[in-house]
Amino acid sequence: MTPLSSKRKALRGRIFPEQTIPPEELARRKAERTKLGLRCREIFERLRPELIGEYYNWFIAIEPDSGEYLIDRKFLGIIDKVKEQYSDGDVRLTIFCLHERGTCGRI
């Protein structure tokens, strides 16, 4: 390995440092996501007993403000339904899997 020449310097740091998000903003976003997830979890816990028998291992997307939900057998199917139902793109949903734990994917 050859050392860098005197004309060429090693570049270090972010590609776009002006686009760095401050830690306060990151903390605010995380708190907002957590709050949304907890609101959706409450609705999920209410719905789970009545839906788990018929739709075991299906995916459910819950909108916390209205309590509306969408159900589909496949994850990509639920994503397509969300895009179709909420075409404006500014939607806040949480997706769960209808089984004992409610988790999707690996932990």
PDB file of C-alpha atoms in Angstrom:
ATOM      1  CA  MET A   1       0.000   0.000   0.000  1.00  0.00           C
ATOM      2  CA  THR A   2       1.474   3.360  -0.982  1.00  0.00           C
ATOM      3  CA  PRO A   3       1.171   6.493   1.126  1.00  0.00           C
ATOM      4  CA  LEU A   4      -1.022   9.330  -0.143  1.00  0.00           C
ATOM      5  CA  SER A   5       0.771  11.924  -2.210  1.00  0.00           C
ATOM      6  CA  SER A   6       1.121  15.444  -0.879  1.00  0.00           C
ATOM      7  CA  LYS A   7      -1.418  16.743  -3.418  1.00  0.00           C
ATOM      8  CA  ARG A   8      -4.095  14.202  -2.603  1.00  0.00           C
ATOM      9  CA  LYS A   9      -5.742  14.254   0.828  1.00  0.00           C
ATOM     10  CA  ALA A  10      -7.944  11.621   2.395  1.00  0.00           C
ATOM     11  CA  LEU A  11     -11.573  12.705   2.562  1.00  0.00           C
ATOM     12  CA  ARG A  12     -13.268  12.048   5.853  1.00  0.00           C
ATOM     13  CA  GLY A  13     -16.742  12.805   7.102  1.00  0.00           C
ATOM     14  CA  ARG A  14     -20.201  12.913   5.677  1.00  0.00           C
ATOM     15  CA  ILE A  15     -20.839  13.426   1.994  1.00  0.00           C
ATOM     16  CA  PHE A  16     -23.407  16.148   2.715  1.00  0.00           C
ATOM     17  CA  PRO A  17     -22.653  17.552   6.188  1.00  0.00           C
ATOM     18  CA  GLU A  18     -25.314  20.248   5.772  1.00  0.00           C
ATOM     19  CA  GLN A  19     -27.954  17.497   5.726  1.00  0.00           C
ATOM     20  CA  THR A  20     -26.992  16.107   9.131  1.00  0.00           C
ATOM     21  CA  ILE A  21     -30.036  15.805  11.374  1.00  0.00           C
ATOM     22  CA  PRO A  22     -29.482  17.220  14.865  1.00  0.00           C
ATOM     23  CA  PRO A  23     -29.748  14.754  17.775  1.00  0.00           C
ATOM     24  CA  GLU A  24     -32.740  16.663  19.206  1.00  0.00           C
ATOM     25  CA  GLU A  25     -34.684  16.132  15.977  1.00  0.00           C
ATOM     26  CA  LEU A  26     -33.775  12.432  15.925  1.00  0.00           C
ATOM     27  CA  ALA A  27     -34.969  12.068  19.535  1.00  0.00           C
ATOM     28  CA  ARG A  28     -38.233  13.878  18.708  1.00  0.00           C
ATOM     29  CA  ARG A  29     -38.876  11.590  15.733  1.00  0.00           C
ATOM     30  CA  LYS A  30     -38.168   8.486  17.796  1.00  0.00           C
ATOM     31  CA  ALA A  31     -40.546   9.638  20.552  1.00  0.00           C
ATOM     32  CA  GLU A  32     -43.232  10.330  17.937  1.00  0.00           C
ATOM     33  CA  ARG A  33     -42.819   6.821  16.440  1.00  0.00           C
ATOM     34  CA  THR A  34     -42.979   5.249  19.895  1.00  0.00           C
ATOM     35  CA  LYS A  35     -46.152   7.173  20.756  1.00  0.00           C
ATOM     36  CA  LEU A  36     -47.760   6.118  17.464  1.00  0.00           C
ATOM     37  CA  GLY A  37     -46.761   2.494  18.045  1.00  0.00           C
ATOM     38  CA  LEU A  38     -48.262   2.465  21.536  1.00  0.00           C
ATOM     39  CA  ARG A  39     -51.563   3.923  20.298  1.00  0.00           C
ATOM     40  CA  CYS A  40     -51.724   1.313  17.534  1.00  0.00           C
ATOM     41  CA  ARG A  41     -50.786  -1.471  19.980  1.00  0.00           C
ATOM     42  CA  GLU A  42     -53.813  -0.573  22.160  1.00  0.00           C
ATOM     43  CA  ILE A  43     -56.141  -0.972  19.178  1.00  0.00           C
ATOM     44  CA  PHE A  44     -54.373  -4.179  18.126  1.00  0.00           C
ATOM     45  CA  GLU A  45     -54.820  -5.709  21.592  1.00  0.00           C
ATOM     46  CA  ARG A  46     -58.554  -4.913  21.416  1.00  0.00           C
ATOM     47  CA  LEU A  47     -58.959  -6.399  17.927  1.00  0.00           C
ATOM     48  CA  ARG A  48     -56.718  -9.444  18.275  1.00  0.00           C
ATOM     49  CA  PRO A  49     -59.101 -11.755  20.215  1.00  0.00           C
ATOM     50  CA  GLU A  50     -61.886 -11.410  17.652  1.00  0.00           C
ATOM     51  CA  LEU A  51     -59.647 -11.659  14.543  1.00  0.00           C
ATOM     52  CA  ILE A  52     -56.978 -14.193  15.525  1.00  0.00           C
ATOM     53  CA  GLY A  53     -59.198 -17.256  15.002  1.00  0.00           C
ATOM     54  CA  GLU A  54     -60.114 -16.494  11.407  1.00  0.00           C
ATOM     55  CA  TYR A  55     -56.993 -14.592  10.308  1.00  0.00           C
ATOM     56  CA  TYR A  56     -54.151 -16.312  12.186  1.00  0.00           C
ATOM     57  CA  ASN A  57     -50.717 -15.172  10.892  1.00  0.00           C
ATOM     58  CA  TRP A  58     -52.241 -12.546   8.594  1.00  0.00           C
ATOM     59  CA  PHE A  59     -50.956  -8.973   8.626  1.00  0.00           C
ATOM     60  CA  ILE A  60     -52.978  -6.053   9.963  1.00  0.00           C
ATOM     61  CA  ALA A  61     -52.233  -2.348   9.427  1.00  0.00           C
ATOM     62  CA  ILE A  62     -53.843  -0.034  11.974  1.00  0.00           C
ATOM     63  CA  GLU A  63     -54.470   3.706  11.707  1.00  0.00           C
ATOM     64  CA  PRO A  64     -54.580   5.030  15.300  1.00  0.00           C
ATOM     65  CA  ASP A  65     -56.699   8.170  14.855  1.00  0.00           C
ATOM     66  CA  SER A  66     -59.744   6.528  13.283  1.00  0.00           C
ATOM     67  CA  GLY A  67     -59.156   2.946  14.422  1.00  0.00           C
ATOM     68  CA  GLU A  68     -59.486   1.722  10.827  1.00  0.00           C
ATOM     69  CA  TYR A  69     -57.512  -1.346   9.877  1.00  0.00           C
ATOM     70  CA  LEU A  70     -56.612  -3.361   6.793  1.00  0.00           C
ATOM     71  CA  ILE A  71     -55.946  -7.119   6.741  1.00  0.00           C
ATOM     72  CA  ASP A  72     -54.096  -9.238   4.196  1.00  0.00           C
ATOM     73  CA  ARG A  73     -52.465 -12.655   4.133  1.00  0.00           C
ATOM     74  CA  LYS A  74     -49.117 -11.375   2.775  1.00  0.00           C
ATOM     75  CA  PHE A  75     -46.918  -8.470   3.848  1.00  0.00           C
ATOM     76  CA  LEU A  76     -46.611  -7.096   0.301  1.00  0.00           C
ATOM     77  CA  GLY A  77     -50.376  -7.407  -0.041  1.00  0.00           C
ATOM     78  CA  ILE A  78     -50.928  -5.226   3.007  1.00  0.00           C
ATOM     79  CA  ILE A  79     -48.446  -2.680   1.647  1.00  0.00           C
ATOM     80  CA  ASP A  80     -50.371  -2.556  -1.651  1.00  0.00           C
ATOM     81  CA  LYS A  81     -53.677  -2.115   0.205  1.00  0.00           C
ATOM     82  CA  VAL A  82     -52.214   0.733   2.259  1.00  0.00           C
ATOM     83  CA  LYS A  83     -50.954   2.463  -0.901  1.00  0.00           C
ATOM     84  CA  GLU A  84     -54.363   2.024  -2.523  1.00  0.00           C
ATOM     85  CA  GLN A  85     -56.358   3.192   0.499  1.00  0.00           C
ATOM     86  CA  TYR A  86     -54.085   6.092   1.470  1.00  0.00           C
ATOM     87  CA  SER A  87     -52.814   7.390  -1.860  1.00  0.00           C
ATOM     88  CA  ASP A  88     -51.760  10.800  -0.523  1.00  0.00           C
ATOM     89  CA  GLY A  89     -48.596   9.283   0.999  1.00  0.00           C
ATOM     90  CA  ASP A  90     -48.903  11.074   4.340  1.00  0.00           C
ATOM     91  CA  VAL A  91     -50.228   8.230   6.423  1.00  0.00           C
ATOM     92  CA  ARG A  92     -49.132   6.940   9.813  1.00  0.00           C
ATOM     93  CA  LEU A  93     -49.871   3.244  10.307  1.00  0.00           C
ATOM     94  CA  THR A  94     -48.384   0.391  12.270  1.00  0.00           C
ATOM     95  CA  ILE A  95     -48.347  -3.167  10.914  1.00  0.00           C
ATOM     96  CA  PHE A  96     -48.741  -6.181  13.180  1.00  0.00           C
ATOM     97  CA  CYS A  97     -49.052  -9.902  12.564  1.00  0.00           C
ATOM     98  CA  LEU A  98     -52.157 -11.590  13.973  1.00  0.00           C
ATOM     99  CA  HIS A  99     -50.735 -14.143  16.369  1.00  0.00           C
ATOM    100  CA  GLU A 100     -49.907 -14.328  20.064  1.00  0.00           C
ATOM    101  CA  ARG A 101     -47.077 -11.781  20.025  1.00  0.00           C
ATOM    102  CA  GLY A 102     -48.071  -9.484  17.157  1.00  0.00           C
ATOM    103  CA  THR A 103     -44.549  -9.151  15.815  1.00  0.00           C
ATOM    104  CA  CYS A 104     -43.591  -9.198  12.136  1.00  0.00           C
ATOM    105  CA  GLY A 105     -40.316 -10.770  11.052  1.00  0.00           C
ATOM    106  CA  ARG A 106     -37.353 -11.800  13.144  1.00  0.00           C
ATOM    107  CA  ILE A 107     -36.286 -10.302  16.426  1.00  0.00           C
TER     108      ILE A 107
END
